[in-house]
Amino acid sequence: GRILRTIDGGNSWYVLPEGTTTLPANDYISTIAVSGECPNDLYAGGLADNATDGFLVKGA
């Protein structure tokens, strides 16, 4: 899966975090949150396919 961002009303989309392509196979994002201190920062987290390892990514 991927997190995508638009800054022009949906005409074009960018993969977040910048410079990445996709999450590893079978990983999925279960939570997305915007920083309370910086509204440009987005955090996403979830579980790996083994359901015991987690991950957290930040996009800005």
mmCIF file with all atom_site columns, N, CA and C in Angstrom, residues 11-57:
data_model
loop_
_atom_site.group_PDB
_atom_site.id
_atom_site.type_symbol
_atom_site.label_atom_id
_atom_site.label_alt_id
_atom_site.label_comp_id
_atom_site.label_asym_id
_atom_site.label_entity_id
_atom_site.label_seq_id
_atom_site.pdbx_PDB_ins_code
_atom_site.Cartn_x
_atom_site.Cartn_y
_atom_site.Cartn_z
_atom_site.occupancy
_atom_site.B_iso_or_equiv
_atom_site.pdbx_formal_charge
_atom_site.auth_seq_id
_atom_site.auth_comp_id
_atom_site.auth_asym_id
_atom_site.auth_atom_id
_atom_site.pdbx_PDB_model_num
ATOM 1   N N  . ASN A 1 11 ? -5.526 16.880  -9.007  1.00 0.00 ? 11 ASN A N  1
ATOM 2   C CA . ASN A 1 11 ? -5.001 16.799  -10.375 1.00 0.00 ? 11 ASN A CA 1
ATOM 3   C C  . ASN A 1 11 ? -3.730 15.973  -10.456 1.00 0.00 ? 11 ASN A C  1
ATOM 4   N N  . SER A 1 12 ? -2.923 16.026  -9.422  1.00 0.00 ? 12 SER A N  1
ATOM 5   C CA . SER A 1 12 ? -1.717 15.194  -9.368  1.00 0.00 ? 12 SER A CA 1
ATOM 6   C C  . SER A 1 12 ? -1.541 14.710  -7.936  1.00 0.00 ? 12 SER A C  1
ATOM 7   N N  . TRP A 1 13 ? -0.850 13.572  -7.797  1.00 0.00 ? 13 TRP A N  1
ATOM 8   C CA . TRP A 1 13 ? -0.682 12.927  -6.499  1.00 0.00 ? 13 TRP A CA 1
ATOM 9   C C  . TRP A 1 13 ? 0.781  12.594  -6.286  1.00 0.00 ? 13 TRP A C  1
ATOM 10  N N  . TYR A 1 14 ? 1.220  12.627  -5.023  1.00 0.00 ? 14 TYR A N  1
ATOM 11  C CA . TYR A 1 14 ? 2.597  12.347  -4.650  1.00 0.00 ? 14 TYR A CA 1
ATOM 12  C C  . TYR A 1 14 ? 2.616  11.235  -3.609  1.00 0.00 ? 14 TYR A C  1
ATOM 13  N N  . VAL A 1 15 ? 3.569  10.320  -3.742  1.00 0.00 ? 15 VAL A N  1
ATOM 14  C CA . VAL A 1 15 ? 3.722  9.236   -2.772  1.00 0.00 ? 15 VAL A CA 1
ATOM 15  C C  . VAL A 1 15 ? 4.407  9.788   -1.529  1.00 0.00 ? 15 VAL A C  1
ATOM 16  N N  . LEU A 1 16 ? 3.876  9.453   -0.350  1.00 0.00 ? 16 LEU A N  1
ATOM 17  C CA . LEU A 1 16 ? 4.491  9.846   0.916   1.00 0.00 ? 16 LEU A CA 1
ATOM 18  C C  . LEU A 1 16 ? 4.986  8.616   1.647   1.00 0.00 ? 16 LEU A C  1
ATOM 19  N N  . PRO A 1 17 ? 6.056  8.688   2.388   1.00 0.00 ? 17 PRO A N  1
ATOM 20  C CA . PRO A 1 17 ? 6.987  9.798   2.374   1.00 0.00 ? 17 PRO A CA 1
ATOM 21  C C  . PRO A 1 17 ? 7.703  9.874   1.048   1.00 0.00 ? 17 PRO A C  1
ATOM 22  N N  . GLU A 1 18 ? 8.120  11.074  0.670   1.00 0.00 ? 18 GLU A N  1
ATOM 23  C CA . GLU A 1 18 ? 8.784  11.280  -0.609  1.00 0.00 ? 18 GLU A CA 1
ATOM 24  C C  . GLU A 1 18 ? 10.014 10.402  -0.712  1.00 0.00 ? 18 GLU A C  1
ATOM 25  N N  . GLY A 1 19 ? 10.241 9.867   -1.898  1.00 0.00 ? 19 GLY A N  1
ATOM 26  C CA . GLY A 1 19 ? 11.404 9.021   -2.123  1.00 0.00 ? 19 GLY A CA 1
ATOM 27  C C  . GLY A 1 19 ? 11.143 7.550   -1.904  1.00 0.00 ? 19 GLY A C  1
ATOM 28  N N  . THR A 1 20 ? 9.958  7.183   -1.450  1.00 0.00 ? 20 THR A N  1
ATOM 29  C CA . THR A 1 20 ? 9.640  5.772   -1.272  1.00 0.00 ? 20 THR A CA 1
ATOM 30  C C  . THR A 1 20 ? 8.713  5.319   -2.391  1.00 0.00 ? 20 THR A C  1
ATOM 31  N N  . THR A 1 21 ? 8.596  4.042   -2.559  1.00 0.00 ? 21 THR A N  1
ATOM 32  C CA . THR A 1 21 ? 7.711  3.523   -3.601  1.00 0.00 ? 21 THR A CA 1
ATOM 33  C C  . THR A 1 21 ? 6.473  2.914   -2.974  1.00 0.00 ? 21 THR A C  1
ATOM 34  N N  . THR A 1 22 ? 6.605  1.824   -2.252  1.00 0.00 ? 22 THR A N  1
ATOM 35  C CA . THR A 1 22 ? 5.458  1.192   -1.604  1.00 0.00 ? 22 THR A CA 1
ATOM 36  C C  . THR A 1 22 ? 5.894  0.600   -0.278  1.00 0.00 ? 22 THR A C  1
ATOM 37  N N  . LEU A 1 23 ? 4.934  0.204   0.508   1.00 0.00 ? 23 LEU A N  1
ATOM 38  C CA . LEU A 1 23 ? 5.234  -0.548  1.721   1.00 0.00 ? 23 LEU A CA 1
ATOM 39  C C  . LEU A 1 23 ? 5.602  -1.967  1.322   1.00 0.00 ? 23 LEU A C  1
ATOM 40  N N  . PRO A 1 24 ? 6.296  -2.688  2.168   1.00 0.00 ? 24 PRO A N  1
ATOM 41  C CA . PRO A 1 24 ? 6.582  -4.091  1.863   1.00 0.00 ? 24 PRO A CA 1
ATOM 42  C C  . PRO A 1 24 ? 5.294  -4.869  1.607   1.00 0.00 ? 24 PRO A C  1
ATOM 43  N N  . ALA A 1 25 ? 5.404  -5.924  0.838   1.00 0.00 ? 25 ALA A N  1
ATOM 44  C CA . ALA A 1 25 ? 4.237  -6.738  0.488   1.00 0.00 ? 25 ALA A CA 1
ATOM 45  C C  . ALA A 1 25 ? 3.490  -7.187  1.738   1.00 0.00 ? 25 ALA A C  1
ATOM 46  N N  . ASN A 1 26 ? 2.196  -7.142  1.690   1.00 0.00 ? 26 ASN A N  1
ATOM 47  C CA . ASN A 1 26 ? 1.287  -7.603  2.741   1.00 0.00 ? 26 ASN A CA 1
ATOM 48  C C  . ASN A 1 26 ? 1.262  -6.731  3.990   1.00 0.00 ? 26 ASN A C  1
ATOM 49  N N  . ASP A 1 27 ? 1.974  -5.612  4.008   1.00 0.00 ? 27 ASP A N  1
ATOM 50  C CA . ASP A 1 27 ? 1.849  -4.680  5.118   1.00 0.00 ? 27 ASP A CA 1
ATOM 51  C C  . ASP A 1 27 ? 0.672  -3.756  4.823   1.00 0.00 ? 27 ASP A C  1
ATOM 52  N N  . TYR A 1 28 ? 0.016  -3.278  5.863   1.00 0.00 ? 28 TYR A N  1
ATOM 53  C CA . TYR A 1 28 ? -1.104 -2.382  5.616   1.00 0.00 ? 28 TYR A CA 1
ATOM 54  C C  . TYR A 1 28 ? -1.144 -1.281  6.660   1.00 0.00 ? 28 TYR A C  1
ATOM 55  N N  . ILE A 1 29 ? -1.664 -0.148  6.254   1.00 0.00 ? 29 ILE A N  1
ATOM 56  C CA . ILE A 1 29 ? -1.798 1.005   7.125   1.00 0.00 ? 29 ILE A CA 1
ATOM 57  C C  . ILE A 1 29 ? -3.136 0.902   7.841   1.00 0.00 ? 29 ILE A C  1
ATOM 58  N N  . SER A 1 30 ? -3.099 0.983   9.165   1.00 0.00 ? 30 SER A N  1
ATOM 59  C CA . SER A 1 30 ? -4.343 0.910   9.925   1.00 0.00 ? 30 SER A CA 1
ATOM 60  C C  . SER A 1 30 ? -4.690 2.231   10.598  1.00 0.00 ? 30 SER A C  1
ATOM 61  N N  . THR A 1 31 ? -3.710 3.144   10.691  1.00 0.00 ? 31 THR A N  1
ATOM 62  C CA . THR A 1 31 ? -3.940 4.413   11.369  1.00 0.00 ? 31 THR A CA 1
ATOM 63  C C  . THR A 1 31 ? -3.210 5.533   10.649  1.00 0.00 ? 31 THR A C  1
ATOM 64  N N  . ILE A 1 32 ? -3.885 6.652   10.469  1.00 0.00 ? 32 ILE A N  1
ATOM 65  C CA . ILE A 1 32 ? -3.274 7.855   9.899   1.00 0.00 ? 32 ILE A CA 1
ATOM 66  C C  . ILE A 1 32 ? -3.626 9.011   10.816  1.00 0.00 ? 32 ILE A C  1
ATOM 67  N N  . ALA A 1 33 ? -2.626 9.860   11.135  1.00 0.00 ? 33 ALA A N  1
ATOM 68  C CA . ALA A 1 33 ? -2.869 11.005  12.012  1.00 0.00 ? 33 ALA A CA 1
ATOM 69  C C  . ALA A 1 33 ? -2.043 12.195  11.551  1.00 0.00 ? 33 ALA A C  1
ATOM 70  N N  . VAL A 1 34 ? -2.588 13.382  11.740  1.00 0.00 ? 34 VAL A N  1
ATOM 71  C CA . VAL A 1 34 ? -1.880 14.626  11.461  1.00 0.00 ? 34 VAL A CA 1
ATOM 72  C C  . VAL A 1 34 ? -1.315 15.136  12.775  1.00 0.00 ? 34 VAL A C  1
ATOM 73  N N  . SER A 1 35 ? -0.086 15.640  12.733  1.00 0.00 ? 35 SER A N  1
ATOM 74  C CA . SER A 1 35 ? 0.552  16.164  13.930  1.00 0.00 ? 35 SER A CA 1
ATOM 75  C C  . SER A 1 35 ? -0.255 17.321  14.507  1.00 0.00 ? 35 SER A C  1
ATOM 76  N N  . GLY A 1 36 ? -0.394 17.343  15.828  1.00 0.00 ? 36 GLY A N  1
ATOM 77  C CA . GLY A 1 36 ? -1.067 18.446  16.493  1.00 0.00 ? 36 GLY A CA 1
ATOM 78  C C  . GLY A 1 36 ? -0.222 19.704  16.533  1.00 0.00 ? 36 GLY A C  1
ATOM 79  N N  . GLU A 1 37 ? 1.102  19.553  16.399  1.00 0.00 ? 37 GLU A N  1
ATOM 80  C CA . GLU A 1 37 ? 2.003  20.690  16.453  1.00 0.00 ? 37 GLU A CA 1
ATOM 81  C C  . GLU A 1 37 ? 2.333  21.244  15.076  1.00 0.00 ? 37 GLU A C  1
ATOM 82  N N  . CYS A 1 38 ? 2.347  20.381  14.063  1.00 0.00 ? 38 CYS A N  1
ATOM 83  C CA . CYS A 1 38 ? 2.703  20.812  12.713  1.00 0.00 ? 38 CYS A CA 1
ATOM 84  C C  . CYS A 1 38 ? 1.726  20.170  11.726  1.00 0.00 ? 38 CYS A C  1
ATOM 85  N N  . PRO A 1 39 ? 0.761  20.926  11.225  1.00 0.00 ? 39 PRO A N  1
ATOM 86  C CA . PRO A 1 39 ? -0.264 20.340  10.355  1.00 0.00 ? 39 PRO A CA 1
ATOM 87  C C  . PRO A 1 39 ? 0.261  19.816  9.026   1.00 0.00 ? 39 PRO A C  1
ATOM 88  N N  . ASN A 1 40 ? 1.527  20.079  8.711   1.00 0.00 ? 40 ASN A N  1
ATOM 89  C CA . ASN A 1 40 ? 2.121  19.533  7.488   1.00 0.00 ? 40 ASN A CA 1
ATOM 90  C C  . ASN A 1 40 ? 2.673  18.130  7.689   1.00 0.00 ? 40 ASN A C  1
ATOM 91  N N  . ASP A 1 41 ? 2.752  17.667  8.932   1.00 0.00 ? 41 ASP A N  1
ATOM 92  C CA . ASP A 1 41 ? 3.302  16.339  9.221   1.00 0.00 ? 41 ASP A CA 1
ATOM 93  C C  . ASP A 1 41 ? 2.183  15.318  9.362   1.00 0.00 ? 41 ASP A C  1
ATOM 94  N N  . LEU A 1 42 ? 2.325  14.208  8.653   1.00 0.00 ? 42 LEU A N  1
ATOM 95  C CA . LEU A 1 42 ? 1.354  13.121  8.693   1.00 0.00 ? 42 LEU A CA 1
ATOM 96  C C  . LEU A 1 42 ? 2.075  11.863  9.146   1.00 0.00 ? 42 LEU A C  1
ATOM 97  N N  . TYR A 1 43 ? 1.463  11.126  10.042  1.00 0.00 ? 43 TYR A N  1
ATOM 98  C CA . TYR A 1 43 ? 2.014  9.864   10.519  1.00 0.00 ? 43 TYR A CA 1
ATOM 99  C C  . TYR A 1 43 ? 1.065  8.734   10.137  1.00 0.00 ? 43 TYR A C  1
ATOM 100 N N  . ALA A 1 44 ? 1.634  7.607   9.739   1.00 0.00 ? 44 ALA A N  1
ATOM 101 C CA . ALA A 1 44 ? 0.828  6.428   9.419   1.00 0.00 ? 44 ALA A CA 1
ATOM 102 C C  . ALA A 1 44 ? 1.494  5.222   10.053  1.00 0.00 ? 44 ALA A C  1
ATOM 103 N N  . GLY A 1 45 ? 0.696  4.328   10.574  1.00 0.00 ? 45 GLY A N  1
ATOM 104 C CA . GLY A 1 45 ? 1.230  3.128   11.209  1.00 0.00 ? 45 GLY A CA 1
ATOM 105 C C  . GLY A 1 45 ? 0.368  1.927   10.915  1.00 0.00 ? 45 GLY A C  1
ATOM 106 N N  . GLY A 1 46 ? 0.953  0.765   11.137  1.00 0.00 ? 46 GLY A N  1
ATOM 107 C CA . GLY A 1 46 ? 0.210  -0.463  10.902  1.00 0.00 ? 46 GLY A CA 1
ATOM 108 C C  . GLY A 1 46 ? 1.012  -1.674  11.304  1.00 0.00 ? 46 GLY A C  1
ATOM 109 N N  . LEU A 1 47 ? 0.559  -2.818  10.867  1.00 0.00 ? 47 LEU A N  1
ATOM 110 C CA . LEU A 1 47 ? 1.208  -4.086  11.173  1.00 0.00 ? 47 LEU A CA 1
ATOM 111 C C  . LEU A 1 47 ? 1.772  -4.717  9.911   1.00 0.00 ? 47 LEU A C  1
ATOM 112 N N  . ALA A 1 48 ? 2.882  -5.417  10.098  1.00 0.00 ? 48 ALA A N  1
ATOM 113 C CA . ALA A 1 48 ? 3.441  -6.213  9.009   1.00 0.00 ? 48 ALA A CA 1
ATOM 114 C C  . ALA A 1 48 ? 2.591  -7.462  8.830   1.00 0.00 ? 48 ALA A C  1
ATOM 115 N N  . ASP A 1 49 ? 2.866  -8.203  7.780   1.00 0.00 ? 49 ASP A N  1
ATOM 116 C CA . ASP A 1 49 ? 2.040  -9.374  7.474   1.00 0.00 ? 49 ASP A CA 1
ATOM 117 C C  . ASP A 1 49 ? 2.087  -10.447 8.552   1.00 0.00 ? 49 ASP A C  1
ATOM 118 N N  . ASN A 1 50 ? 3.133  -10.443 9.404   1.00 0.00 ? 50 ASN A N  1
ATOM 119 C CA . ASN A 1 50 ? 3.195  -11.449 10.464  1.00 0.00 ? 50 ASN A CA 1
ATOM 120 C C  . ASN A 1 50 ? 2.372  -11.043 11.688  1.00 0.00 ? 50 ASN A C  1
ATOM 121 N N  . ALA A 1 51 ? 1.782  -9.869  11.661  1.00 0.00 ? 51 ALA A N  1
ATOM 122 C CA . ALA A 1 51 ? 0.899  -9.346  12.712  1.00 0.00 ? 51 ALA A CA 1
ATOM 123 C C  . ALA A 1 51 ? 1.585  -9.157  14.059  1.00 0.00 ? 51 ALA A C  1
ATOM 124 N N  . THR A 1 52 ? 2.905  -9.204  14.102  1.00 0.00 ? 52 THR A N  1
ATOM 125 C CA . THR A 1 52 ? 3.612  -8.924  15.347  1.00 0.00 ? 52 THR A CA 1
ATOM 126 C C  . THR A 1 52 ? 4.558  -7.740  15.204  1.00 0.00 ? 52 THR A C  1
ATOM 127 N N  . ASP A 1 53 ? 5.068  -7.492  14.012  1.00 0.00 ? 53 ASP A N  1
ATOM 128 C CA . ASP A 1 53 ? 5.953  -6.356  13.770  1.00 0.00 ? 53 ASP A CA 1
ATOM 129 C C  . ASP A 1 53 ? 5.125  -5.174  13.288  1.00 0.00 ? 53 ASP A C  1
ATOM 130 N N  . GLY A 1 54 ? 5.425  -4.004  13.809  1.00 0.00 ? 54 GLY A N  1
ATOM 131 C CA . GLY A 1 54 ? 4.713  -2.810  13.388  1.00 0.00 ? 54 GLY A CA 1
ATOM 132 C C  . GLY A 1 54 ? 5.628  -1.871  12.631  1.00 0.00 ? 54 GLY A C  1
ATOM 133 N N  . PHE A 1 55 ? 5.045  -0.845  12.053  1.00 0.00 ? 55 PHE A N  1
ATOM 134 C CA . PHE A 1 55 ? 5.835  0.169   11.369  1.00 0.00 ? 55 PHE A CA 1
ATOM 135 C C  . PHE A 1 55 ? 5.162  1.522   11.556  1.00 0.00 ? 55 PHE A C  1
ATOM 136 N N  . LEU A 1 56 ? 5.953  2.574   11.443  1.00 0.00 ? 56 LEU A N  1
ATOM 137 C CA . LEU A 1 56 ? 5.474  3.942   11.525  1.00 0.00 ? 56 LEU A CA 1
ATOM 138 C C  . LEU A 1 56 ? 6.213  4.735   10.471  1.00 0.00 ? 56 LEU A C  1
ATOM 139 N N  . VAL A 1 57 ? 5.486  5.475   9.646   1.00 0.00 ? 57 VAL A N  1
ATOM 140 C CA . VAL A 1 57 ? 6.107  6.328   8.636   1.00 0.00 ? 57 VAL A CA 1
ATOM 141 C C  . VAL A 1 57 ? 5.632  7.753   8.851   1.00 0.00 ? 57 VAL A C  1
#
